[in-house]
PDB file of C-alpha atoms in Angstrom:
ATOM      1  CA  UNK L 289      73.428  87.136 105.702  1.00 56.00           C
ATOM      2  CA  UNK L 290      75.609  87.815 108.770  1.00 54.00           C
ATOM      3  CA  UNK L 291      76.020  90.561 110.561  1.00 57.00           C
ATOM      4  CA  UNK L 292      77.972  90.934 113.640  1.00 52.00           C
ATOM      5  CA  UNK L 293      77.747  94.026 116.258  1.00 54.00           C
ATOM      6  CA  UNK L 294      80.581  94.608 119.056  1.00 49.00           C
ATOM      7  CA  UNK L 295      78.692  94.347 122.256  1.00 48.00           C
ATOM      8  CA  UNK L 296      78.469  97.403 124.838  1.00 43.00           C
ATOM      9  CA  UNK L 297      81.458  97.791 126.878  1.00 41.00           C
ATOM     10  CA  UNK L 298      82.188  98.444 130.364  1.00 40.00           C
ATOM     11  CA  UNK L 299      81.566  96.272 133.331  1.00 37.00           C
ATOM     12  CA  UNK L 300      78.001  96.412 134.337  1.00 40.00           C
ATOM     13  CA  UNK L 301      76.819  94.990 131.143  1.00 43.00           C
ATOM     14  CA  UNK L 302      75.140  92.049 131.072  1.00 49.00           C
ATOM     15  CA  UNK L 303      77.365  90.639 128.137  1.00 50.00           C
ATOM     16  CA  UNK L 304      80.236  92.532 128.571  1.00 43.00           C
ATOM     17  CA  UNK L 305      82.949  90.364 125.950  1.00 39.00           C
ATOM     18  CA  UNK L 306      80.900  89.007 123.602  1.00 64.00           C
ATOM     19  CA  UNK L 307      79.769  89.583 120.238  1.00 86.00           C
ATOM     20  CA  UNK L 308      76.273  90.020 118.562  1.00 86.00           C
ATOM     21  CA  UNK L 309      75.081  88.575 115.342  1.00 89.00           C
ATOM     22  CA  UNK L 310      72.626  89.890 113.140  1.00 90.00           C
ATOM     23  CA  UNK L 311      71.331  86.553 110.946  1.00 92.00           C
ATOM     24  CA  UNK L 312      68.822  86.328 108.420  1.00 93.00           C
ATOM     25  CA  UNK L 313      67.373  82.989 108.701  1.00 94.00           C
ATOM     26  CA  UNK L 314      66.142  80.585 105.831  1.00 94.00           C
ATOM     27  CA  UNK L 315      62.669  81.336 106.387  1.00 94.00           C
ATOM     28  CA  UNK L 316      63.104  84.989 105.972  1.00 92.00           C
ATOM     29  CA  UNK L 317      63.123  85.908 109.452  1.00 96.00           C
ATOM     30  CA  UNK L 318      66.151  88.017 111.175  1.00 96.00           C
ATOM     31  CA  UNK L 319      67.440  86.788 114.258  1.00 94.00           C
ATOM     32  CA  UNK L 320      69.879  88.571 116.988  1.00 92.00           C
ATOM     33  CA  UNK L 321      72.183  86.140 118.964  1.00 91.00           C
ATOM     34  CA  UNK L 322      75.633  85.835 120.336  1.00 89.00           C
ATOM     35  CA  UNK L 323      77.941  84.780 118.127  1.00 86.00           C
ATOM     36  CA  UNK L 324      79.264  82.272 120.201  1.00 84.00           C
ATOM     37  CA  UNK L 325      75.392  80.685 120.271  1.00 83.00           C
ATOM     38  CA  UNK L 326      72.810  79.176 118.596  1.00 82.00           C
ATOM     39  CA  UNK L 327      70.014  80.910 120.740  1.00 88.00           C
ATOM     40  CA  UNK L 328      67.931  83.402 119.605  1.00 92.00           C
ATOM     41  CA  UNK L 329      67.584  86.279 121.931  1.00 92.00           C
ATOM     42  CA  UNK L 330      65.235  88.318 119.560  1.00 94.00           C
ATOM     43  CA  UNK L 331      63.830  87.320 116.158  1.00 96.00           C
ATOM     44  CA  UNK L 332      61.969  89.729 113.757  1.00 97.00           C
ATOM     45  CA  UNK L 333      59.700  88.460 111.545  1.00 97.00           C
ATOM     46  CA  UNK L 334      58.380  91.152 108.907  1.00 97.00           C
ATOM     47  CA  UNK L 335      55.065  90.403 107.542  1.00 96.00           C
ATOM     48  CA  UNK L 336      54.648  90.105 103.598  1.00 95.00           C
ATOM     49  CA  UNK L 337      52.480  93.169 103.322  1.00 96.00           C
ATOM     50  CA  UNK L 338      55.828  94.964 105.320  1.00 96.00           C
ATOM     51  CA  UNK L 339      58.279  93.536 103.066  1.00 95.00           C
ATOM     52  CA  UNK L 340      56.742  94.814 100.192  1.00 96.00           C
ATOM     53  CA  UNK L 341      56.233  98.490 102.088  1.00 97.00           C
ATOM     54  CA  UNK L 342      59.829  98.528 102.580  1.00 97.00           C
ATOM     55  CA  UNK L 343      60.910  97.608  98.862  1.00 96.00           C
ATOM     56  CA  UNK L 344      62.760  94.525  99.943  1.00 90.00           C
ATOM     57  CA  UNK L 345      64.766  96.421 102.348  1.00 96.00           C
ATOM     58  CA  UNK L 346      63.180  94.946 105.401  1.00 95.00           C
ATOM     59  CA  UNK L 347      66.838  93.165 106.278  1.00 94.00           C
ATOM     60  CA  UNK L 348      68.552  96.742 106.560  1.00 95.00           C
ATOM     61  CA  UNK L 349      65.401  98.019 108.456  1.00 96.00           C
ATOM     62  CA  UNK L 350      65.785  95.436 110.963  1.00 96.00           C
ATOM     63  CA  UNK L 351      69.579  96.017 111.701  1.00 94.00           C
ATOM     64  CA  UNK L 352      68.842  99.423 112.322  1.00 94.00           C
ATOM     65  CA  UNK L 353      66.246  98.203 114.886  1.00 94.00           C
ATOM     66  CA  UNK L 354      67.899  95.954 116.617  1.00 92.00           C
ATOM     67  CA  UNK L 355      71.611  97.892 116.375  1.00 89.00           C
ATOM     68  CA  UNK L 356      69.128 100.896 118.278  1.00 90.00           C
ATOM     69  CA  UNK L 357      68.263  98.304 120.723  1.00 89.00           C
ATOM     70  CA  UNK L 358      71.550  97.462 122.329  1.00 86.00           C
ATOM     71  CA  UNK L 359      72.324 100.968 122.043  1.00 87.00           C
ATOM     72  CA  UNK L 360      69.238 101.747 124.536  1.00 87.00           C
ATOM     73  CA  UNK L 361      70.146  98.262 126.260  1.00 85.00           C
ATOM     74  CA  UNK L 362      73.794  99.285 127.151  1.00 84.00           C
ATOM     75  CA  UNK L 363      72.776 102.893 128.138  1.00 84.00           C
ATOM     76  CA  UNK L 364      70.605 101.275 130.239  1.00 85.00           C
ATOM     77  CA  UNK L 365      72.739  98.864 131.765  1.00 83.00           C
ATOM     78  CA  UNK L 366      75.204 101.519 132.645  1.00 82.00           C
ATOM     79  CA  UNK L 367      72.917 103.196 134.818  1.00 82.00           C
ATOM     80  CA  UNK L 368      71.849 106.049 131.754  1.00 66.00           C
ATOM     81  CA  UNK L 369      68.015 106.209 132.944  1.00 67.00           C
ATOM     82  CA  UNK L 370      65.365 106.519 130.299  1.00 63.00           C
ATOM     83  CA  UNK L 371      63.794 110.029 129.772  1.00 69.00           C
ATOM     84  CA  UNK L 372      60.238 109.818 130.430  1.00 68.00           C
ATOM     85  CA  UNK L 373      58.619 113.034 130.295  1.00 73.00           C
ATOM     86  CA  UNK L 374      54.663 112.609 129.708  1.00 73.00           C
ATOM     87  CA  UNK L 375      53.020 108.772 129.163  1.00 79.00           C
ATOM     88  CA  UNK L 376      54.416 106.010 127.068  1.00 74.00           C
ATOM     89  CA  UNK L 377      52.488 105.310 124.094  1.00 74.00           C
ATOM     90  CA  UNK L 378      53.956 102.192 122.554  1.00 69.00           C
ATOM     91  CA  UNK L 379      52.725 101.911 119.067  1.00 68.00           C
TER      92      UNK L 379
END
């Protein structure tokens, strides 16, 4: 399974004409990348007990994370600060 996500646009980017491939890999795990490479540059790996949470849907769950992810990555790279009003709890 393939999926491929148009980059973020505009020139402050850090990879502003490429393309981004969603990839489930043969041992289950789902791997981001440029399409253009064969390096990871984020790879989810769901547990068994989570696969089994998520009735088999674990691949959609994961290209919903990671399509959220350059969302927040390209806002951020265009200047868009994070709102942070009260602490971070990262859970």
């Amino acid at each position: 399974m393939t999926d491929i996500i148009p980059a973020f646009r505009g020139e402050q980017t850090f990879m502003p004409t490429s393309f981004l491939e969603i990839v489930e890999l043969p041992d289950g795990r789902i791997e981001l990348r440029r399409a253009e490479d064969e390096g990871s540059l984020v790879i989810l790996d769901f547990s068994e007990d989570a696969k089994v949470f998520l009735q088999g849907q674990h691949v959609e769950v994961a290209k919903a994370m990671l399509s959220v992810g350059v969302q927040m990555a390209g806002r951020l790279a265009e200047g868009e600060p994070e709102k942070e009003d009260g602490p971070r709890v990262l859970h």
